[in-house]
Tab-separated table of C-alpha atoms in Angstrom:
chain	number	residue	atom	x	y	z
A	826	MET	CA	72.128	54.677	95.308
A	827	HIS	CA	75.255	56.638	94.545
A	828	CYS	CA	78.900	56.134	95.467
A	829	GLN	CA	82.227	57.549	94.474
A	830	THR	CA	83.630	54.168	93.418
A	831	LEU	CA	81.944	50.904	92.529
A	832	VAL	CA	84.080	47.744	92.598
A	833	LEU	CA	82.720	44.872	90.528
A	834	GLY	CA	83.831	41.479	91.808
A	835	ALA	CA	84.139	40.269	95.407
A	836	GLY	CA	87.011	37.835	94.934
A	837	ILE	CA	90.289	38.489	96.688
A	838	VAL	CA	91.366	41.145	94.146
A	839	GLY	CA	88.061	43.020	94.231
A	840	VAL	CA	87.765	42.921	98.017
A	841	CYS	CA	91.317	44.188	98.476
A	842	SER	CA	90.761	46.912	95.888
A	843	ALA	CA	87.682	48.034	97.798
A	844	LEU	CA	89.572	48.052	101.111
A	845	HIS	CA	92.439	50.133	99.771
A	846	LEU	CA	90.118	52.596	98.043
A	847	GLN	CA	88.148	52.896	101.256
A	848	ALA	CA	91.389	53.580	103.133
A	849	ILE	CA	92.162	56.624	100.973
A	850	GLY	CA	88.722	58.101	101.632
A	851	HIS	CA	86.556	56.842	98.770
A	852	SER	CA	82.939	55.930	99.400
A	853	VAL	CA	82.875	52.407	97.963
A	854	ILE	CA	80.239	49.860	97.031
A	855	LEU	CA	81.415	46.298	96.395
A	856	LEU	CA	79.140	44.253	94.145
A	857	ASP	CA	79.059	40.598	93.154
A	858	ARG	CA	76.404	38.101	92.124
A	859	ASP	CA	77.493	35.806	94.962
A	860	GLU	CA	78.990	36.009	98.432
A	861	PRO	CA	82.624	37.165	98.664
A	862	GLY	CA	85.274	34.555	97.976
A	863	ARG	CA	82.971	32.014	96.321
A	864	GLY	CA	84.617	32.025	92.877
A	865	THR	CA	88.239	31.421	91.936
A	866	SER	CA	89.366	32.857	95.289
A	867	HIS	CA	87.708	29.940	97.068
A	868	GLY	CA	89.529	27.025	95.545
A	869	ASN	CA	93.228	27.771	95.161
A	870	ALA	CA	96.137	26.057	96.893
A	871	GLY	CA	96.313	28.671	99.650
A	872	LEU	CA	99.862	29.863	98.899
A	873	ILE	CA	101.006	33.455	99.445
A	874	GLU	CA	103.728	32.862	96.911
A	875	ARG	CA	106.576	35.182	97.839
A	876	SER	CA	109.034	32.814	96.133
A	877	SER	CA	107.323	32.873	92.693
A	878	VAL	CA	109.586	35.525	91.235
A	879	ILE	CA	109.591	33.768	87.847
A	880	PRO	CA	106.113	33.548	86.252
A	881	TYR	CA	104.715	30.251	84.982
A	882	ALA	CA	105.950	30.164	81.383
A	883	PHE	CA	104.801	28.084	78.438
A	884	PRO	CA	107.185	25.131	77.920
A	885	ARG	CA	109.566	25.550	75.006
A	886	GLU	CA	111.549	22.292	74.994
A	887	PHE	CA	110.384	19.992	72.189
A	888	SER	CA	110.418	16.884	74.387
A	889	GLN	CA	108.194	18.557	76.970
A	890	LEU	CA	105.821	19.870	74.309
A	891	LEU	CA	105.561	16.380	72.882
A	892	ARG	CA	104.669	14.906	76.282
A	893	TYR	CA	101.965	17.515	76.778
A	894	GLY	CA	100.728	16.978	73.242
A	895	LEU	CA	100.031	13.321	74.022
A	896	ASN	CA	97.589	14.588	76.686
A	897	ARG	CA	98.538	11.968	79.244
A	898	GLN	CA	100.222	14.209	81.817
A	899	SER	CA	98.862	14.822	85.304
A	900	SER	CA	100.043	18.436	85.329
A	901	MET	CA	98.184	19.559	82.186
A	902	HIS	CA	95.161	18.370	80.265
A	903	TYR	CA	93.331	19.807	77.285
A	904	SER	CA	90.050	19.331	75.500
A	905	LEU	CA	90.704	18.395	71.877
A	906	SER	CA	87.613	20.273	70.673
A	907	TYR	CA	88.796	23.419	72.486
A	908	LEU	CA	92.265	23.501	70.899
A	909	PRO	CA	91.311	25.427	67.722
A	910	LYS	CA	89.728	28.145	69.857
A	911	VAL	CA	92.608	28.506	72.316
A	912	ALA	CA	95.486	27.938	69.854
A	913	PRO	CA	96.036	31.654	68.994
A	914	TRP	CA	96.201	32.505	72.692
A	915	LEU	CA	98.596	29.636	73.366
A	916	PHE	CA	100.832	30.819	70.526
A	917	ARG	CA	101.014	34.295	72.071
A	918	TYR	CA	101.766	32.698	75.450
A	919	TRP	CA	104.555	30.659	73.839
A	920	GLN	CA	105.997	33.797	72.219
A	921	GLN	CA	105.968	35.675	75.517
A	922	SER	CA	107.768	32.764	77.204
A	923	SER	CA	111.012	33.253	75.292
A	924	PRO	CA	113.987	33.808	77.633
A	925	ASP	CA	114.183	37.568	77.103
A	926	LYS	CA	110.437	38.158	77.405
A	927	LEU	CA	110.171	35.886	80.423
A	928	ALA	CA	112.952	37.915	82.049
A	929	SER	CA	110.986	41.077	81.272
A	930	ALA	CA	107.846	39.597	82.834
A	931	SER	CA	109.845	38.604	85.920
A	932	ARG	CA	111.157	42.146	86.331
A	933	ALA	CA	107.639	43.512	85.961
A	934	MET	CA	106.162	41.174	88.553
A	935	LEU	CA	108.955	41.368	91.124
A	936	PRO	CA	107.795	44.572	92.901
A	937	LEU	CA	104.355	43.010	93.412
A	938	VAL	CA	105.637	39.626	94.557
A	939	GLU	CA	108.149	41.209	96.947
A	940	ARG	CA	105.359	43.007	98.849
A	941	SER	CA	102.817	40.181	98.725
A	942	VAL	CA	103.335	38.828	102.261
A	943	ILE	CA	103.748	42.302	103.782
A	944	GLU	CA	100.445	43.551	102.380
A	945	HIS	CA	98.605	40.401	103.453
A	946	ASP	CA	100.010	40.716	106.969
A	947	LEU	CA	98.646	44.252	107.262
A	948	LEU	CA	95.139	43.270	106.189
A	949	ALA	CA	95.104	39.997	108.127
A	950	ASP	CA	96.017	41.829	111.323
A	951	ALA	CA	93.277	44.426	110.824
A	952	ALA	CA	90.689	41.784	109.878
A	953	ASP	CA	91.636	39.435	112.745
A	954	MET	CA	92.422	36.714	110.202
A	955	LYS	CA	95.987	35.885	111.210
A	956	GLY	CA	94.835	32.568	112.636
A	957	LEU	CA	94.298	31.286	109.070
A	958	PHE	CA	97.970	31.846	108.179
A	959	SER	CA	100.962	29.581	108.635
A	960	ALA	CA	104.549	30.793	108.252
A	961	LYS	CA	106.076	27.359	107.588
A	962	GLY	CA	106.573	27.940	103.857
A	963	TRP	CA	106.096	25.060	101.404
A	964	ILE	CA	108.107	22.112	100.128
A	965	GLU	CA	108.849	21.311	96.484
A	966	LEU	CA	109.305	17.537	96.302
A	967	TYR	CA	111.234	15.383	93.782
A	968	ARG	CA	111.412	11.647	93.074
A	969	ASP	CA	113.920	11.789	90.194
A	970	GLN	CA	117.579	12.458	90.989
A	971	GLY	CA	118.332	14.179	87.687
A	972	LYS	CA	115.378	16.544	87.907
A	973	PHE	CA	116.143	17.265	91.537
A	974	ALA	CA	119.732	18.175	90.657
A	975	LEU	CA	118.524	20.520	87.907
A	976	ALA	CA	116.025	22.128	90.290
A	977	VAL	CA	118.693	22.698	92.936
A	978	ALA	CA	121.028	24.263	90.367
A	979	ASP	CA	118.214	26.503	89.130
A	980	THR	CA	117.297	27.480	92.672
A	981	LYS	CA	120.750	28.947	93.208
A	982	SER	CA	119.938	31.540	90.570
A	983	TYR	CA	117.226	32.813	92.932
A	984	ASP	CA	119.830	33.962	95.450
A	985	ARG	CA	119.882	37.409	93.856
A	986	PHE	CA	116.275	37.856	94.981
A	987	GLY	CA	117.160	37.364	98.628
A	988	LEU	CA	114.863	34.365	99.041
A	989	ARG	CA	115.298	31.942	101.913
A	990	TYR	CA	115.242	28.221	101.188
A	991	GLU	CA	116.726	24.933	102.337
A	992	VAL	CA	117.719	22.038	100.086
A	993	LEU	CA	116.635	18.782	101.738
A	994	ASN	CA	118.083	15.359	101.088
A	995	ALA	CA	115.889	12.281	101.478
A	996	GLN	CA	116.569	11.946	105.207
A	997	GLN	CA	115.965	15.628	105.918
A	998	LEU	CA	112.731	15.469	103.944
A	999	ARG	CA	111.564	12.506	106.037
A	1000	GLU	CA	112.373	14.411	109.209
A	1001	ARG	CA	110.397	17.436	108.051
A	1002	GLU	CA	107.460	15.381	106.736
A	1003	PRO	CA	107.523	12.032	108.588
A	1004	ASP	CA	104.293	10.760	107.042
A	1005	LEU	CA	105.363	11.109	103.417
A	1006	HIS	CA	106.242	7.801	101.822
A	1007	GLY	CA	107.496	6.599	98.454
A	1008	GLU	CA	110.898	6.912	96.792
A	1009	ASN	CA	111.477	10.618	97.431
A	1010	ILE	CA	114.944	11.849	96.512
A	1011	GLY	CA	114.657	15.202	98.286
A	1012	GLY	CA	113.041	18.582	98.170
A	1013	ILE	CA	113.427	22.344	98.354
A	1014	HIS	CA	111.807	24.030	101.334
A	1015	TRP	CA	110.877	27.611	100.452
A	1016	LEU	CA	110.703	29.591	103.685
A	1017	ASP	CA	109.427	33.044	102.689
A	1018	PRO	CA	105.908	32.155	101.488
A	1019	LYS	CA	102.978	31.833	103.856
A	1020	THR	CA	100.033	29.497	103.492
A	1021	VAL	CA	96.329	29.973	104.201
A	1022	GLY	CA	94.112	27.262	105.666
A	1023	ASP	CA	90.914	28.521	104.014
A	1024	PRO	CA	91.358	31.043	101.158
A	1025	GLY	CA	87.615	31.578	100.747
A	1026	ALA	CA	87.202	32.349	104.450
A	1027	LEU	CA	90.137	34.763	104.267
A	1028	THR	CA	88.464	36.656	101.429
A	1029	ARG	CA	85.213	36.795	103.386
A	1030	GLY	CA	87.123	38.009	106.436
A	1031	TYR	CA	88.630	40.850	104.414
A	1032	ALA	CA	85.159	41.662	103.055
A	1033	ALA	CA	83.787	41.782	106.612
A	1034	LEU	CA	86.523	44.286	107.488
A	1035	PHE	CA	85.421	46.397	104.517
A	1036	VAL	CA	81.832	46.395	105.827
A	1037	ARG	CA	82.911	47.156	109.427
A	1038	ARG	CA	84.753	50.188	108.117
A	1039	GLY	CA	81.577	51.501	106.516
A	1040	GLY	CA	81.681	49.894	103.087
A	1041	VAL	CA	78.556	48.641	101.333
A	1042	LEU	CA	78.408	45.081	100.004
A	1043	LEU	CA	75.621	44.289	97.540
A	1044	LYS	CA	74.558	41.587	95.134
A	1045	GLY	CA	73.887	42.365	91.511
A	1046	ASP	CA	74.666	41.658	87.881
A	1047	ALA	CA	77.923	43.314	86.847
A	1048	ARG	CA	77.085	42.579	83.207
A	1049	SER	CA	74.465	45.347	83.403
A	1050	LEU	CA	77.293	47.922	83.530
A	1051	ARG	CA	76.567	50.950	81.350
A	1052	GLN	CA	77.456	54.596	81.031
A	1053	HIS	CA	74.827	57.246	81.726
A	1054	ALA	CA	75.900	60.826	81.147
A	1055	GLU	CA	79.227	61.030	83.008
A	1056	GLN	CA	78.466	58.271	85.469
A	1057	TRP	CA	78.410	54.496	85.518
A	1058	GLN	CA	75.343	52.439	86.338
A	1059	VAL	CA	74.804	48.827	87.427
A	1060	ASP	CA	71.654	46.973	88.444
A	1061	SER	CA	71.703	45.538	91.968
A	1062	ASP	CA	69.245	43.826	94.291
A	1063	GLN	CA	68.773	47.242	95.913
A	1064	GLY	CA	68.050	49.038	92.640
A	1065	THR	CA	70.216	50.985	90.219
A	1066	LEU	CA	73.651	51.993	91.456
A	1067	ASN	CA	75.350	55.147	90.186
A	1068	ALA	CA	79.082	55.687	90.531
A	1069	ASP	CA	81.635	58.254	89.427
A	1070	GLN	CA	84.212	55.522	88.921
A	1071	VAL	CA	84.023	51.764	88.472
A	1072	VAL	CA	86.638	49.033	88.873
A	1073	ILE	CA	86.363	45.785	86.909
A	1074	ALA	CA	87.866	43.114	89.160
A	1075	LEU	CA	85.890	40.101	88.037
A	1076	GLY	CA	88.780	37.753	87.378
A	1077	PRO	CA	87.825	35.271	84.633
A	1078	GLN	CA	84.494	37.033	84.022
A	1079	SER	CA	86.121	40.425	83.361
A	1080	ALA	CA	85.922	39.888	79.592
A	1081	ASP	CA	82.107	39.919	79.839
A	1082	LEU	CA	82.421	43.622	80.625
A	1083	PHE	CA	85.463	44.927	78.775
A	1084	LYS	CA	84.764	43.229	75.442
A	1085	PRO	CA	81.390	44.972	74.859
A	1086	LEU	CA	83.207	48.248	75.582
A	1087	GLY	CA	85.605	47.581	72.722
A	1088	TYR	CA	88.745	46.397	74.532
A	1089	GLN	CA	90.675	43.580	72.848
A	1090	ILE	CA	92.537	42.315	75.885
A	1091	PRO	CA	93.615	38.663	75.394
A	1092	LEU	CA	92.331	37.269	78.675
A	1093	GLY	CA	92.604	33.483	78.713
A	1094	ILE	CA	91.326	30.897	81.175
A	1095	LYS	CA	93.273	28.075	82.800
A	1096	ARG	CA	90.857	25.763	84.551
A	1097	GLY	CA	91.810	23.796	87.660
A	1098	TYR	CA	90.255	21.473	90.234
A	1099	HIS	CA	90.476	20.678	93.895
A	1100	MET	CA	89.243	17.941	96.208
A	1101	HIS	CA	89.517	17.557	99.990
A	1102	TYR	CA	90.555	14.314	101.650
A	1103	ALA	CA	90.639	13.015	105.181
A	1104	SER	CA	93.964	11.936	106.634
A	1105	GLN	CA	94.452	8.423	107.834
A	1106	PRO	CA	94.464	8.057	111.651
A	1107	GLY	CA	97.724	9.049	113.285
A	1108	VAL	CA	99.246	10.910	110.329
A	1109	GLN	CA	99.500	14.611	109.556
A	1110	LEU	CA	100.779	16.735	106.674
A	1111	GLN	CA	102.967	19.435	108.213
A	1112	HIS	CA	103.519	21.670	105.162
A	1113	SER	CA	101.977	22.388	101.797
A	1114	VAL	CA	103.790	20.070	99.383
A	1115	ILE	CA	104.138	20.602	95.650
A	1116	ASP	CA	104.856	17.511	93.599
A	1117	ALA	CA	107.060	19.263	91.064
A	1118	GLN	CA	107.089	16.371	88.598
A	1119	ALA	CA	103.368	15.550	88.678
A	1120	GLY	CA	102.155	19.150	88.915
A	1121	TYR	CA	99.739	19.216	91.850
A	1122	VAL	CA	99.686	20.589	95.405
A	1123	LEU	CA	98.760	18.853	98.660
A	1124	ALA	CA	97.875	21.445	101.278
A	1125	PRO	CA	96.628	21.058	104.854
A	1126	MET	CA	93.412	23.052	105.052
A	1127	VAL	CA	90.684	23.646	107.605
A	1128	ARG	CA	88.450	21.178	105.773
A	1129	GLY	CA	91.098	18.489	105.222
A	1130	ILE	CA	93.967	17.833	102.835
A	1131	ARG	CA	93.280	19.813	99.671
A	1132	LEU	CA	94.637	18.444	96.404
A	1133	THR	CA	94.821	21.207	93.796
A	1134	THR	CA	95.509	20.293	90.182
A	1135	GLY	CA	97.556	22.050	87.533
A	1136	VAL	CA	96.120	23.396	84.285
A	1137	GLU	CA	93.207	22.290	82.125
A	1138	PHE	CA	92.530	23.997	78.805
A	1139	ALA	CA	88.822	23.635	78.092
A	1140	ASP	CA	85.905	25.917	77.387
A	1141	SER	CA	85.174	27.961	80.490
A	1142	ASP	CA	81.598	26.708	80.694
A	1143	ALA	CA	82.312	23.077	79.784
A	1144	SER	CA	81.285	20.407	82.264
A	1145	PRO	CA	83.919	19.295	84.783
A	1146	ASN	CA	86.250	16.515	83.655
A	1147	GLU	CA	87.741	14.415	86.463
A	1148	ILE	CA	90.526	12.812	84.429
A	1149	GLN	CA	93.240	15.196	85.627
A	1150	LEU	CA	92.119	15.003	89.248
A	1151	ARG	CA	92.039	11.207	89.115
A	1152	ARG	CA	95.572	11.102	87.683
A	1153	CYS	CA	96.865	13.425	90.393
A	1154	GLU	CA	95.018	11.574	93.135
A	1155	ALA	CA	96.514	8.237	92.085
A	1156	ILE	CA	100.033	9.698	92.273
A	1157	ALA	CA	99.323	11.548	95.527
A	1158	ARG	CA	98.217	8.339	97.231
A	1159	THR	CA	101.696	6.923	96.608
A	1160	LEU	CA	103.126	9.981	98.368
A	1161	TYR	CA	100.803	10.481	101.339
A	1162	PRO	CA	98.136	8.277	102.996
A	1163	LEU	CA	95.083	10.177	101.816
A	1164	GLY	CA	91.809	9.052	103.303
A	1165	GLU	CA	88.356	9.252	101.798
A	1166	ARG	CA	87.135	12.103	99.649
A	1167	LEU	CA	85.317	14.759	101.678
A	1168	ASP	CA	83.608	16.642	98.848
A	1169	ALA	CA	80.599	15.335	96.966
A	1170	GLU	CA	82.178	16.463	93.693
A	1171	PRO	CA	85.376	18.230	92.600
A	1172	TRP	CA	85.522	21.995	92.765
A	1173	LEU	CA	86.237	23.645	89.403
A	1174	GLY	CA	87.926	27.037	89.205
A	1175	ARG	CA	89.039	29.345	86.420
A	1176	ARG	CA	92.313	31.259	86.547
A	1177	PRO	CA	92.302	34.527	84.528
A	1178	CYS	CA	95.582	34.722	82.583
A	1179	LEU	CA	97.267	37.085	80.129
A	1180	PRO	CA	99.817	35.696	77.666
A	1181	ASP	CA	102.549	38.065	78.889
A	1182	MET	CA	102.143	36.719	82.444
A	1183	ARG	CA	101.231	39.965	84.197
A	1184	PRO	CA	97.847	41.448	85.193
A	1185	VAL	CA	96.022	44.474	83.849
A	1186	ILE	CA	95.962	47.214	86.485
A	1187	GLY	CA	95.060	50.823	85.790
A	1188	PRO	CA	92.728	53.079	83.813
A	1189	ALA	CA	90.783	51.990	80.763
A	1190	PRO	CA	92.256	54.165	78.014
A	1191	ASN	CA	88.987	54.951	76.209
A	1192	HIS	CA	86.500	55.473	79.065
A	1193	LYS	CA	86.703	58.075	81.776
A	1194	GLY	CA	86.217	56.677	85.249
A	1195	LEU	CA	86.720	53.028	84.232
A	1196	TRP	CA	89.540	51.050	85.885
A	1197	PHE	CA	90.865	47.510	85.529
A	1198	ASN	CA	92.347	45.057	88.039
A	1199	PHE	CA	92.279	41.500	86.685
A	1200	GLY	CA	94.385	38.784	85.054
A	1201	HIS	CA	96.414	37.619	88.064
A	1202	ALA	CA	96.704	34.054	86.726
A	1203	HIS	CA	97.852	31.540	89.367
A	1204	HIS	CA	98.576	34.266	91.921
A	1205	GLY	CA	95.323	36.078	92.640
A	1206	LEU	CA	95.469	35.170	96.326
A	1207	THR	CA	99.120	36.180	96.502
A	1208	LEU	CA	98.695	39.518	94.728
A	1209	GLY	CA	95.218	40.667	95.801
A	1210	PRO	CA	96.288	43.058	98.591
A	1211	VAL	CA	99.348	44.503	96.853
A	1212	CYS	CA	97.493	45.058	93.571
A	1213	GLY	CA	94.600	46.636	95.465
A	1214	ARG	CA	97.077	49.039	96.998
A	1215	LEU	CA	98.651	49.870	93.622
A	1216	LEU	CA	95.250	50.548	92.048
A	1217	ALA	CA	94.193	52.816	94.915
A	1218	GLU	CA	97.406	54.805	94.642
A	1219	MET	CA	96.839	55.263	90.918
A	1220	MET	CA	93.218	56.320	91.400
A	1221	SER	CA	94.163	58.809	94.129
A	1222	GLY	CA	96.777	60.483	91.963
A	1223	THR	CA	99.590	59.840	94.447
A	1224	THR	CA	102.929	58.408	93.370
A	1225	PRO	CA	102.544	54.592	93.244
A	1226	PHE	CA	105.011	52.426	95.165
A	1227	THR	CA	106.110	50.952	91.819
A	1228	ASP	CA	105.877	51.961	88.171
A	1229	PRO	CA	102.466	50.704	86.919
A	1230	THR	CA	103.395	50.914	83.232
A	1231	PRO	CA	104.014	47.143	82.795
A	1232	TYR	CA	100.395	46.443	83.787
A	1233	SER	CA	98.745	49.005	81.530
A	1234	ALA	CA	95.857	47.937	79.281
A	1235	THR	CA	97.422	49.982	76.464
A	1236	ARG	CA	100.068	47.291	75.951
A	1237	PHE	CA	97.501	45.286	73.948
A	1238	ARG	CA	96.650	47.973	71.437
């Protein structure tokens, strides 16, 4: 089989890349070893994070570093045996989190974040997936008066981005979320983001749109990627595929392809977990709620209340470790009347992250016809459609809607 463009990876980024390439007239094959949306795209918190204009930086305050170092926090956990392996990457992440470099990363990411909801709306309408979306925003909750005051002061600096939000005192928070309990001081209700009740189903809905529009969806092993003459080849269940161009959009598995080709891109992995819970009779969670101090998200989903954890640093293939989930669950039960667990075991996902907090989007500098679109960290769901659009504009030779230079793979040379 032959196509103009082969997209490797059927997560949200790969599916959206395929859709946008299809829209500009490319014949596209989308290939994955599994069904669309079964990897990292399946298990996130379901936030289309229009308000995340400042990337998640590495902490720099000594007191905070000390707390994390003790490895007792609910928001972050690490495997002691993995630390020597990940330490160089963490050091680069720490360097890139200095105030000036964080500001640079924020400027680079802003054009993508600003269009995140718009681009999702366009695809959701075409794919008949708007029923999975809610436009209620999400609530950032606080139990400590001092930390809440700092958060409110910091939030005011976001006014220059034109974001809509409401600061809630304890009474207003109770009115907005009547079934929350505990000593909650207040919260910040971010109004611009949207939420998704089933991120995996959304990805599969976008993939179905790709197929309805004439795209080909196949299973195969992306690790078989190789050059043959001036084309690219991959082995699939339907035989060998030949393509003029290929896009690596495999999220955390992207390194399995670019490293053998000689690219030294520092792609790191932040692991994370989720579990679904029933609600107690007569109660309902109205919004996605982020416990800012404990570092987890409670989100109303199609399956139940999804608790999504923060960051775990451990070998990508290491067995799941429930300690972080158990810590978050214990805190969450003091906040909301969670019922029984609905999943037989926790879901484990892997977020693909670059130390400078921006993805790699664009051509591979040393191989004709090879393109990258990976490294979206905590915001793959948020950025999938807009980054798919940017990649398609670059591959078509038209003027992109924003300067793609900050996302170039050449920045790691």
